[in-house]
Short mmCIF file of C-alpha atoms in Angstrom, two decimals:
data_model
loop_
_atom_site.label_atom_id
_atom_site.label_comp_id
_atom_site.label_asym_id
_atom_site.label_seq_id
_atom_site.Cartn_x
_atom_site.Cartn_y
_atom_site.Cartn_z
CA MET A 3 -22.83 31.45 -24.32
CA ALA A 4 -23.77 27.90 -25.53
CA LYS A 5 -19.99 26.95 -24.89
CA SER A 6 -20.10 28.58 -21.37
CA PHE A 7 -22.98 26.59 -20.51
CA SER A 8 -21.67 23.68 -21.70
CA PHE A 9 -18.76 24.03 -19.82
CA SER A 10 -20.59 25.16 -16.40
CA LEU A 11 -22.79 21.80 -17.09
CA SER A 12 -19.26 19.54 -17.04
CA LEU A 13 -17.87 20.83 -14.52
CA CYS A 14 -21.04 20.48 -12.36
CA PHE A 15 -21.19 16.65 -13.44
CA LEU A 16 -17.73 16.30 -12.76
CA THR A 17 -18.00 17.71 -9.19
CA VAL A 18 -21.01 15.27 -8.44
CA LEU A 19 -19.14 12.51 -9.97
CA LEU A 20 -15.85 13.32 -7.79
CA PHE A 21 -18.22 13.90 -4.47
CA ALA A 22 -19.84 10.37 -5.38
CA MET A 23 -16.65 8.58 -5.89
CA ALA A 24 -15.59 10.18 -2.56
CA MET A 25 -18.54 9.04 -0.78
CA ALA A 26 -17.91 5.70 -1.90
CA ALA A 27 -14.37 5.27 -1.09
CA PRO A 28 -12.78 4.90 2.48
CA PRO A 29 -12.86 7.93 4.24
CA ARG A 30 -8.85 8.17 3.60
CA LYS A 31 -6.23 6.55 1.34
CA PRO A 32 -4.47 3.62 2.77
CA ILE A 33 -1.24 4.65 3.56
CA ASP A 34 2.36 2.90 3.05
CA VAL A 35 2.38 0.30 6.44
CA PRO A 36 5.42 -1.50 7.10
CA PHE A 37 5.10 -5.43 6.96
CA GLN A 38 6.17 -5.67 10.68
CA LYS A 39 3.52 -3.37 12.03
CA ASN A 40 0.19 -5.84 11.11
CA TYR A 41 1.80 -8.80 9.84
CA VAL A 42 4.38 -11.85 10.73
CA PRO A 43 5.74 -14.80 8.38
CA THR A 44 3.81 -17.83 8.83
CA TRP A 45 6.02 -20.57 7.25
CA ALA A 46 9.48 -20.44 5.19
CA THR A 47 10.65 -17.84 6.59
CA ASP A 48 13.76 -17.89 4.82
CA HIS A 49 12.03 -17.26 1.44
CA ILE A 50 10.62 -13.92 2.64
CA LYS A 51 12.63 -10.79 1.83
CA ASN A 52 12.60 -7.64 3.47
CA ILE A 53 13.15 -4.44 1.33
CA ASN A 54 13.53 -0.83 2.34
CA GLY A 55 13.38 -1.44 5.84
CA GLY A 56 9.94 -3.72 5.39
CA ASN A 57 7.91 -1.22 3.48
CA GLU A 58 8.20 -3.84 1.02
CA ILE A 59 8.61 -7.69 0.85
CA GLN A 60 9.31 -10.23 -1.60
CA LEU A 61 7.93 -14.06 -1.42
CA TYR A 62 9.94 -16.66 -3.19
CA LEU A 63 8.60 -19.97 -4.69
CA ASP A 64 11.33 -22.39 -5.64
CA LYS A 65 10.76 -26.27 -6.14
CA TYR A 66 11.53 -26.98 -2.64
CA THR A 67 8.92 -24.70 -1.15
CA GLY A 68 6.53 -21.53 -1.43
CA THR A 69 5.94 -19.07 1.58
CA GLY A 70 3.48 -17.01 3.29
CA PHE A 71 2.29 -14.65 6.19
CA GLN A 72 -0.24 -13.64 8.49
CA SER A 73 -2.09 -10.71 10.41
CA ARG A 74 -0.61 -10.65 13.86
CA GLY A 75 -4.14 -9.92 14.96
CA SER A 76 -7.79 -11.49 14.18
CA TYR A 77 -10.59 -9.16 13.23
CA LEU A 78 -14.47 -9.24 12.88
CA PHE A 79 -15.37 -7.07 10.08
CA GLY A 80 -13.15 -4.17 8.54
CA HIS A 81 -11.26 -3.15 5.42
CA PHE A 82 -7.82 -4.93 4.40
CA SER A 83 -5.87 -4.04 1.61
CA MET A 84 -2.42 -4.10 0.24
CA GLN A 85 -0.53 -3.52 -2.95
CA MET A 86 0.83 -6.25 -5.14
CA LYS A 87 2.76 -6.88 -8.07
CA LEU A 88 2.76 -10.64 -9.22
CA VAL A 89 4.84 -13.13 -10.48
CA PRO A 90 6.03 -12.11 -13.87
CA GLY A 91 6.83 -14.12 -16.86
CA ASP A 92 6.11 -17.57 -17.03
CA SER A 93 4.14 -18.11 -13.85
CA ALA A 94 1.79 -21.10 -14.90
CA GLY A 95 1.15 -23.60 -12.25
CA THR A 96 1.91 -20.62 -9.21
CA VAL A 97 -0.89 -18.93 -7.01
CA THR A 98 -0.48 -15.85 -5.29
CA ALA A 99 -3.13 -15.52 -2.68
CA PHE A 100 -4.42 -13.05 -0.63
CA TYR A 101 -7.16 -14.03 1.53
CA VAL A 102 -9.28 -13.51 4.83
CA SER A 103 -9.68 -16.99 6.91
CA ILE A 104 -10.39 -18.34 10.50
CA ASN A 105 -8.18 -20.83 10.13
CA PHE A 106 -4.66 -21.09 7.94
CA SER A 107 -3.04 -23.81 5.88
CA PRO A 108 -0.63 -23.57 3.22
CA MET A 109 -2.83 -25.38 0.91
CA LEU A 110 -5.84 -22.90 1.71
CA SER A 111 -7.73 -25.73 3.26
CA SER A 112 -9.29 -25.81 7.03
CA GLN A 113 -9.55 -28.27 9.80
CA LYS A 114 -12.63 -26.46 10.83
CA SER A 115 -16.06 -27.48 9.70
CA GLU A 116 -17.69 -24.23 10.12
CA HIS A 117 -14.95 -22.87 7.60
CA ASP A 118 -15.40 -18.99 6.71
CA GLU A 119 -12.89 -17.52 4.03
CA ILE A 120 -12.77 -14.68 1.72
CA ASP A 121 -10.33 -15.26 -1.12
CA PHE A 122 -8.42 -13.52 -3.93
CA GLU A 123 -6.33 -16.17 -6.02
CA PHE A 124 -4.04 -15.19 -8.69
CA LEU A 125 -3.79 -18.07 -11.05
CA GLY A 126 -0.10 -17.68 -12.80
CA ASN A 127 0.08 -18.24 -16.62
CA ARG A 128 2.15 -19.13 -19.75
CA SER A 129 3.88 -16.16 -20.81
CA GLY A 130 1.78 -14.18 -23.39
CA HIS A 131 -1.60 -14.77 -21.62
CA PRO A 132 -3.52 -12.72 -19.35
CA TYR A 133 -3.26 -13.03 -15.68
CA ILE A 134 -6.62 -14.45 -14.00
CA LEU A 135 -7.73 -13.36 -10.63
CA GLN A 136 -10.21 -16.26 -8.95
CA THR A 137 -12.72 -14.96 -6.08
CA ASN A 138 -14.14 -17.32 -3.65
CA VAL A 139 -16.30 -17.12 -0.35
CA PHE A 140 -16.98 -19.95 2.11
CA THR A 141 -19.54 -19.49 4.57
CA GLY A 142 -20.40 -22.00 7.31
CA GLY A 143 -17.91 -24.55 5.74
CA LYS A 144 -19.37 -24.25 2.32
CA GLY A 145 -17.43 -22.81 -0.74
CA ASP A 146 -17.92 -23.79 -4.59
CA ARG A 147 -18.47 -19.84 -5.49
CA GLU A 148 -15.78 -19.39 -7.67
CA GLN A 149 -15.74 -16.13 -10.10
CA ARG A 150 -12.96 -15.19 -12.61
CA ILE A 151 -12.12 -12.60 -14.41
CA TYR A 152 -9.15 -11.08 -16.62
CA LEU A 153 -7.52 -8.43 -15.13
CA TRP A 154 -7.42 -5.33 -17.61
CA PHE A 155 -3.83 -4.08 -16.72
CA ASP A 156 -0.90 -6.30 -16.84
CA PRO A 157 -0.20 -6.94 -12.87
CA THR A 158 3.41 -8.11 -13.08
CA ARG A 159 4.45 -4.53 -13.90
CA GLU A 160 3.34 -2.10 -11.40
CA TYR A 161 1.77 -2.30 -7.70
CA HIS A 162 -1.90 -2.16 -7.93
CA ALA A 163 -4.42 -2.35 -4.77
CA TYR A 164 -6.19 -5.28 -3.78
CA SER A 165 -8.95 -4.85 -1.00
CA VAL A 166 -12.05 -6.80 0.95
CA LEU A 167 -14.41 -4.31 2.61
CA TRP A 168 -16.19 -6.99 5.26
CA ASN A 169 -19.19 -5.83 7.40
CA MET A 170 -22.77 -7.20 8.61
CA PHE A 171 -24.08 -6.04 5.11
CA LEU A 172 -21.47 -7.36 2.35
CA ILE A 173 -18.68 -8.58 1.27
CA ALA A 174 -17.05 -6.65 -1.69
CA PHE A 175 -13.59 -7.03 -3.54
CA PHE A 176 -12.14 -4.07 -5.04
CA VAL A 177 -9.08 -4.00 -7.50
CA ASP A 178 -7.83 -0.36 -7.28
CA ASP A 179 -11.13 0.85 -5.83
CA VAL A 180 -12.99 -1.19 -8.71
CA PRO A 181 -15.71 -3.30 -7.59
CA ILE A 182 -15.35 -6.84 -9.05
CA ARG A 183 -17.65 -8.41 -6.86
CA VAL A 184 -20.28 -8.12 -4.09
CA PHE A 185 -21.63 -10.65 -1.66
CA LYS A 186 -24.41 -9.38 0.54
CA ASN A 187 -25.54 -10.86 3.69
CA SER A 188 -28.56 -12.90 2.78
CA SER A 189 -29.07 -15.02 5.71
CA ARG A 190 -32.50 -13.33 6.94
CA ASP A 191 -34.24 -13.41 3.70
CA LEU A 192 -32.89 -16.13 1.83
CA GLY A 193 -30.93 -18.39 4.53
CA VAL A 194 -27.72 -18.12 2.97
CA ARG A 195 -25.12 -18.33 5.51
CA PHE A 196 -22.75 -15.12 6.11
CA PRO A 197 -19.64 -14.92 8.05
CA PHE A 198 -20.21 -12.52 10.86
CA ASN A 199 -19.43 -13.92 14.31
CA GLN A 200 -15.93 -15.63 13.48
CA PRO A 201 -13.03 -13.39 13.78
CA MET A 202 -10.59 -13.95 11.03
CA LYS A 203 -6.85 -13.48 10.13
CA ILE A 204 -5.64 -11.93 7.00
CA TYR A 205 -3.21 -13.99 4.88
CA SER A 206 -0.79 -14.03 1.74
CA SER A 207 1.01 -16.86 0.15
CA LEU A 208 3.00 -18.25 -3.19
CA TRP A 209 2.69 -21.78 -3.59
CA ASN A 210 2.81 -24.39 -6.48
CA ALA A 211 -0.90 -25.56 -7.54
CA ASP A 212 -0.19 -26.76 -10.92
CA ASP A 213 -2.36 -29.76 -10.23
CA TRP A 214 -5.15 -27.17 -11.34
CA ALA A 215 -4.33 -23.75 -11.46
CA THR A 216 -3.20 -23.05 -14.87
CA ARG A 217 -5.81 -24.58 -17.79
CA GLY A 218 -7.04 -26.88 -15.22
CA GLY A 219 -3.69 -28.33 -14.13
CA LEU A 220 -2.80 -28.99 -18.10
CA GLU A 221 0.14 -26.55 -17.93
CA LYS A 222 2.99 -27.48 -15.26
CA THR A 223 5.51 -25.31 -13.32
CA ASP A 224 8.28 -25.06 -15.30
CA TRP A 225 11.02 -24.81 -12.67
CA SER A 226 13.76 -23.63 -14.47
CA LYS A 227 12.25 -20.40 -14.33
CA ALA A 228 12.43 -20.69 -10.38
CA PRO A 229 12.26 -18.72 -8.21
CA PHE A 230 8.85 -16.81 -8.65
CA VAL A 231 8.45 -13.59 -6.80
CA ALA A 232 5.65 -12.05 -5.57
CA SER A 233 6.16 -8.16 -4.41
CA TYR A 234 4.15 -6.59 -1.70
CA ARG A 235 3.80 -3.34 0.30
CA SER A 236 0.96 -0.85 2.15
CA PHE A 237 -0.03 -3.61 4.54
CA HIS A 238 -2.86 -1.72 5.42
CA ILE A 239 -5.68 -2.91 7.83
CA ASP A 240 -8.49 -1.13 9.59
CA GLY A 241 -10.28 -2.87 11.50
CA CYS A 242 -10.72 -3.90 15.43
CA GLU A 243 -8.75 -6.68 17.01
CA SER A 244 -10.95 -9.36 18.13
CA SER A 245 -9.08 -10.56 21.30
CA ALA A 246 -9.12 -10.57 25.09
CA ASP A 247 -8.65 -6.86 25.04
CA ALA A 248 -10.90 -6.33 22.03
CA GLY A 249 -10.81 -2.76 23.00
CA PHE A 250 -8.07 -1.98 20.53
CA CYS A 251 -9.08 -0.92 16.87
CA ALA A 252 -6.26 -0.24 14.34
CA THR A 253 -7.76 2.69 12.89
CA ARG A 254 -7.93 4.12 16.56
CA GLY A 255 -11.19 5.86 16.17
CA LEU A 256 -14.65 5.25 14.26
CA ARG A 257 -15.65 2.25 12.44
CA TRP A 258 -16.48 3.79 9.32
CA TRP A 259 -16.60 0.54 7.54
CA ASP A 260 -20.05 -0.25 9.70
CA GLN A 261 -21.28 3.38 8.69
CA LYS A 262 -24.33 3.91 6.14
CA ASP A 263 -22.48 5.03 2.93
CA PHE A 264 -20.79 1.31 3.23
CA GLN A 265 -23.63 -0.77 3.52
CA ASP A 266 -23.95 -1.27 -0.11
CA LEU A 267 -22.38 -0.04 -3.33
CA ASP A 268 -23.98 3.29 -4.46
CA GLY A 269 -24.67 3.81 -8.20
CA ILE A 270 -21.22 4.61 -9.98
CA GLN A 271 -19.60 1.44 -8.31
CA TYR A 272 -22.60 -0.58 -9.46
CA ARG A 273 -22.12 0.80 -13.01
CA ARG A 274 -18.39 -0.01 -12.78
CA LEU A 275 -19.03 -3.68 -11.38
CA ALA A 276 -21.29 -4.42 -14.04
CA TRP A 277 -18.37 -3.51 -16.54
CA VAL A 278 -16.13 -5.85 -15.13
CA ARG A 279 -19.08 -8.53 -15.39
CA LYS A 280 -19.65 -7.55 -19.01
CA GLU A 281 -15.77 -7.32 -20.29
CA HIS A 282 -13.56 -8.91 -18.09
CA THR A 283 -15.66 -11.70 -16.66
CA ILE A 284 -14.64 -15.21 -17.65
CA TYR A 285 -16.48 -17.66 -15.10
CA ASN A 286 -19.28 -17.24 -12.66
CA TYR A 287 -20.60 -20.01 -10.51
CA CYS A 288 -23.99 -18.20 -10.51
CA ALA A 289 -24.60 -19.05 -14.50
CA ASP A 290 -22.81 -22.49 -14.14
CA ARG A 291 -25.98 -24.79 -15.15
CA SER A 292 -23.86 -27.91 -15.19
CA ARG A 293 -22.87 -27.80 -11.58
CA TYR A 294 -25.90 -25.52 -10.29
CA PRO A 295 -29.16 -26.81 -12.50
CA ALA A 296 -30.84 -24.51 -10.07
CA VAL A 297 -29.70 -20.65 -9.38
CA PRO A 298 -28.01 -20.42 -6.01
CA PRO A 299 -30.10 -18.08 -3.98
CA GLU A 300 -27.52 -15.79 -3.68
CA CYS A 301 -26.82 -14.92 -7.23
CA GLY A 302 -30.11 -12.97 -7.55
CA ARG A 303 -30.01 -9.16 -9.11
CA ASP A 304 -27.46 -6.91 -6.87
CA ARG A 305 -26.13 -9.84 -5.06
CA ASP A 306 -23.43 -12.11 -5.97
CA PHE A 307 -24.58 -11.95 -9.55
#
């Protein structure tokens, strides 16, 4: 009887857990979307290789140039994801970036003073060392909000999903549905700028940044290992285009990312985020007293902590 009761409790707990996870996740899993549907090359087109009818692409970096691509449309809020397989082997000096921005530059800078940007940056490494994922958030022209983690898997062996959920309430970064960062809209209560009125495009690029990317620029790119290759697939966008005919919505339906269930992380997601913070975070600007003697206002509990 005790064993049966224990099994029933376990089954009940599992059911509740699965239900909670389903509520926290997007209403439908991103499906494989061909590159050409949502994206176009931005520069050095000859360094982009289409595979399997455009369902996969590869970006190439050599000593002459890197390359990149951007979304066809601009979006004000949504859920943006793609699966990536990072540069294998000795990738020191290279940066693979996936970001949402109002303005494009191969060096990830902007000519606009009111610059908004949401960054995933994967910093290359010397062979045998873990990949570093750096995230950053620019609002109203201000950045310097870097956080860095070690990924808990080898991102060069298989595809993994990286996504951004952006709405009026928060910006959340996910790796395989695990939240690694949340930046909340604190504009009203704390006066911290939040990107809410400038449509942005989605970009990705592979480029050389050996002046800072690996150990602060101490490890330089070994061009004998070139070309460096990053692979992509599942170029998914759930968002509404902000254009002259702003009626087009990539989901062709409900703006699910604005609904109540997605205005904050749930309990399970916060526990996962706490696990990332405890076990995998190696730098958080919120805790850097040399740069910020006073704790930035957005770094409070359940914010960009």
